[in-house]
């Protein structure tokens, strides 16, 4: 999405940079003791298993921040710069669970135990600075914990894969996309 909204990528990079090496409780007191040790890395999972069968589908994504916690677990934080009311744990839970799944079931490397998920939201609130050299934005920072729900994530992703791998339904006469797909498949 940053390609569609170039400023989003810039702001996200600044936010990730700001927290490199940060002590987790300074981000939010509810977080386990640990330090942000990784940022902006790609993760890829082993093939997903649906109904006991290994599929050809994997999770591939790029997380924002990962902490190495003092207890040997890791924490996963997704950074947002937004003033949207939809910045809730429930809305972003599938994205964070996908990253967690990839870290716990990696294609390569050691599996890690993800102890916490959360959003770190910066809401721009005001302009700062006194000259061209130091203008910027002030932000309100809020950490939103996201409850782990791997069971629901695997159920939903399993249903999605089942639809993708299933037969095309009979097209309705009013469905232009359906009729296009039928005509396209007839060319094969």
Short mmCIF file of C-alpha atoms in Angstrom, two decimals:
data_model
loop_
_atom_site.label_atom_id
_atom_site.label_comp_id
_atom_site.label_asym_id
_atom_site.label_seq_id
_atom_site.Cartn_x
_atom_site.Cartn_y
_atom_site.Cartn_z
CA UNK A 1 0.00 0.00 0.00
CA UNK A 2 2.85 2.51 0.55
CA UNK A 3 3.28 2.62 -3.25
CA UNK A 4 -0.25 3.98 -3.56
CA UNK A 5 0.30 6.48 -0.74
CA UNK A 6 3.99 7.49 -0.84
CA UNK A 7 3.83 9.51 2.37
CA UNK A 8 2.63 6.43 4.28
CA UNK A 9 5.89 4.63 3.51
CA UNK A 10 7.97 7.62 4.59
CA UNK A 11 6.07 8.05 7.85
CA UNK A 12 6.20 4.31 8.60
CA UNK A 13 9.96 4.25 7.99
CA UNK A 14 10.44 7.21 10.36
CA UNK A 15 8.35 5.50 13.03
CA UNK A 16 10.27 2.21 12.69
CA UNK A 17 13.59 4.09 12.80
CA UNK A 18 12.56 5.94 15.94
CA UNK A 19 12.02 2.70 17.87
CA UNK A 20 15.11 0.74 16.77
CA UNK A 21 16.71 -0.60 19.94
CA UNK A 22 13.91 0.77 22.14
CA UNK A 23 13.19 -0.71 25.54
CA UNK A 24 9.70 -2.24 25.29
CA UNK A 25 8.21 -0.86 28.53
CA UNK A 26 9.11 2.67 27.34
CA UNK A 27 6.81 2.09 24.36
CA UNK A 28 4.06 0.96 26.72
CA UNK A 29 4.30 -0.14 30.38
CA UNK A 30 2.11 -3.20 29.67
CA UNK A 31 4.78 -4.74 27.40
CA UNK A 32 7.14 -7.46 28.61
CA UNK A 33 10.71 -6.44 29.37
CA UNK A 34 12.74 -6.63 26.19
CA UNK A 35 14.28 -4.63 23.37
CA UNK A 36 13.28 -3.91 19.77
CA UNK A 37 15.89 -5.94 17.88
CA UNK A 38 14.42 -6.29 14.38
CA UNK A 39 12.44 -4.04 12.06
CA UNK A 40 11.14 -4.06 8.52
CA UNK A 41 12.06 -7.67 7.72
CA UNK A 42 10.26 -10.08 5.42
CA UNK A 43 8.83 -13.31 6.80
CA UNK A 44 7.62 -16.39 4.92
CA UNK A 45 5.77 -19.32 6.43
CA UNK A 46 5.83 -23.01 5.73
CA UNK A 47 2.87 -24.12 3.57
CA UNK A 48 -0.45 -23.68 5.37
CA UNK A 49 -2.30 -26.82 6.40
CA UNK A 50 -6.07 -26.87 5.81
CA UNK A 51 -8.20 -29.77 7.05
CA UNK A 52 -5.04 -31.75 7.73
CA UNK A 53 -3.71 -31.31 4.18
CA UNK A 54 -0.65 -29.23 3.29
CA UNK A 55 -1.58 -26.59 0.70
CA UNK A 56 0.53 -24.69 -1.80
CA UNK A 57 -0.25 -21.44 0.05
CA UNK A 58 2.13 -19.60 2.37
CA UNK A 59 2.10 -16.35 4.30
CA UNK A 60 4.55 -13.71 3.03
CA UNK A 61 4.75 -10.31 4.64
CA UNK A 62 6.93 -7.60 6.10
CA UNK A 63 6.54 -6.77 9.77
CA UNK A 64 7.40 -3.42 11.35
CA UNK A 65 8.96 -4.11 14.78
CA UNK A 66 9.96 -7.26 16.68
CA UNK A 67 11.23 -7.28 20.24
CA UNK A 68 13.39 -9.91 21.84
CA UNK A 69 11.91 -10.28 25.30
CA UNK A 70 13.93 -11.11 28.40
CA UNK A 71 11.97 -14.38 28.81
CA UNK A 72 13.03 -15.67 25.35
CA UNK A 73 9.76 -14.88 23.58
CA UNK A 74 9.23 -12.15 21.02
CA UNK A 75 6.75 -9.31 20.67
CA UNK A 76 5.35 -8.11 17.36
CA UNK A 77 4.29 -4.49 16.80
CA UNK A 78 2.71 -2.99 13.70
CA UNK A 79 3.26 0.76 13.34
CA UNK A 80 0.50 3.04 12.08
CA UNK A 81 0.39 6.77 11.41
CA UNK A 82 -3.30 7.52 11.34
CA UNK A 83 -6.25 9.37 12.78
CA UNK A 84 -8.70 6.65 11.76
CA UNK A 85 -11.21 5.18 14.18
CA UNK A 86 -10.62 1.76 12.60
CA UNK A 87 -7.20 1.41 14.21
CA UNK A 88 -8.41 -1.33 16.51
CA UNK A 89 -6.92 -4.63 17.52
CA UNK A 90 -9.83 -6.49 15.99
CA UNK A 91 -9.37 -4.82 12.58
CA UNK A 92 -5.63 -5.55 12.41
CA UNK A 93 -5.68 -8.93 14.16
CA UNK A 94 -5.60 -11.00 10.92
CA UNK A 95 -2.54 -9.09 9.65
CA UNK A 96 -0.66 -9.48 12.93
CA UNK A 97 -1.67 -13.15 13.27
CA UNK A 98 -0.34 -13.77 9.74
CA UNK A 99 3.05 -12.32 10.73
CA UNK A 100 3.00 -14.30 13.99
CA UNK A 101 2.17 -17.51 12.11
CA UNK A 102 5.12 -16.89 9.78
CA UNK A 103 7.50 -16.30 12.69
CA UNK A 104 6.25 -19.41 14.51
CA UNK A 105 6.25 -21.57 11.34
CA UNK A 106 9.07 -20.17 9.20
CA UNK A 107 10.17 -21.61 5.86
CA UNK A 108 13.76 -21.33 7.09
CA UNK A 109 15.39 -20.61 10.40
CA UNK A 110 14.31 -21.21 13.96
CA UNK A 111 10.65 -20.98 14.99
CA UNK A 112 9.99 -18.28 17.57
CA UNK A 113 7.30 -17.96 20.22
CA UNK A 114 5.24 -14.78 19.75
CA UNK A 115 4.05 -13.65 23.18
CA UNK A 116 2.38 -10.37 22.25
CA UNK A 117 0.87 -8.52 19.32
CA UNK A 118 0.04 -4.85 19.17
CA UNK A 119 -0.40 -1.65 17.21
CA UNK A 120 1.68 1.45 17.81
CA UNK A 121 -0.39 4.33 16.48
CA UNK A 122 0.89 7.84 15.93
CA UNK A 123 -1.92 10.34 15.45
CA UNK A 124 -0.63 13.67 14.06
CA UNK A 125 -1.96 16.43 16.30
CA UNK A 126 -0.11 19.66 15.53
CA UNK A 127 2.69 21.33 13.60
CA UNK A 128 5.98 22.03 15.37
CA UNK A 129 9.12 24.03 14.67
CA UNK A 130 10.07 27.64 14.19
CA UNK A 131 11.93 27.66 10.88
CA UNK A 132 12.32 25.87 7.56
CA UNK A 133 15.07 23.73 9.12
CA UNK A 134 12.96 22.22 11.92
CA UNK A 135 9.28 22.10 10.92
CA UNK A 136 7.52 18.86 11.67
CA UNK A 137 4.50 17.28 13.28
CA UNK A 138 3.70 16.48 16.86
CA UNK A 139 1.88 13.20 17.47
CA UNK A 140 -0.19 11.49 20.12
CA UNK A 141 1.13 7.96 20.61
CA UNK A 142 -1.09 5.07 21.63
CA UNK A 143 -0.22 1.37 21.99
CA UNK A 144 -3.15 -0.97 21.33
CA UNK A 145 -2.64 -4.57 22.47
CA UNK A 146 -4.06 -7.18 20.10
CA UNK A 147 -5.33 -10.39 21.64
CA UNK A 148 -3.95 -13.57 20.07
CA UNK A 149 -6.61 -15.54 18.19
CA UNK A 150 -4.66 -18.02 16.09
CA UNK A 151 -7.57 -20.47 16.05
CA UNK A 152 -9.86 -17.96 14.32
CA UNK A 153 -7.06 -16.85 11.96
CA UNK A 154 -6.44 -20.44 10.84
CA UNK A 155 -10.18 -21.03 10.44
CA UNK A 156 -10.67 -17.92 8.27
CA UNK A 157 -7.53 -18.49 6.17
CA UNK A 158 -8.58 -22.14 5.74
CA UNK A 159 -12.01 -21.09 4.47
CA UNK A 160 -10.38 -18.58 2.12
CA UNK A 161 -8.02 -21.21 0.69
CA UNK A 162 -10.91 -23.65 0.30
CA UNK A 163 -12.77 -21.06 -1.80
CA UNK A 164 -9.67 -20.29 -3.88
CA UNK A 165 -9.03 -23.97 -4.56
CA UNK A 166 -12.69 -24.85 -5.10
CA UNK A 167 -14.77 -25.01 -8.23
CA UNK A 168 -16.16 -21.82 -9.69
CA UNK A 169 -19.83 -21.41 -8.78
CA UNK A 170 -22.46 -21.25 -11.48
CA UNK A 171 -22.57 -17.68 -12.82
CA UNK A 172 -25.60 -15.52 -12.36
CA UNK A 173 -26.97 -13.81 -15.45
CA UNK A 174 -26.46 -10.37 -13.88
CA UNK A 175 -22.87 -10.98 -12.80
CA UNK A 176 -20.49 -9.46 -15.34
CA UNK A 177 -17.42 -10.76 -13.53
CA UNK A 178 -18.88 -14.28 -13.43
CA UNK A 179 -19.67 -14.22 -17.13
CA UNK A 180 -16.18 -12.91 -17.91
CA UNK A 181 -14.57 -15.73 -15.92
CA UNK A 182 -16.70 -18.36 -17.67
CA UNK A 183 -15.76 -16.93 -21.08
CA UNK A 184 -12.09 -16.68 -20.05
CA UNK A 185 -11.98 -20.27 -18.79
CA UNK A 186 -13.56 -21.47 -22.05
CA UNK A 187 -10.47 -20.16 -23.90
CA UNK A 188 -8.21 -22.66 -22.10
#
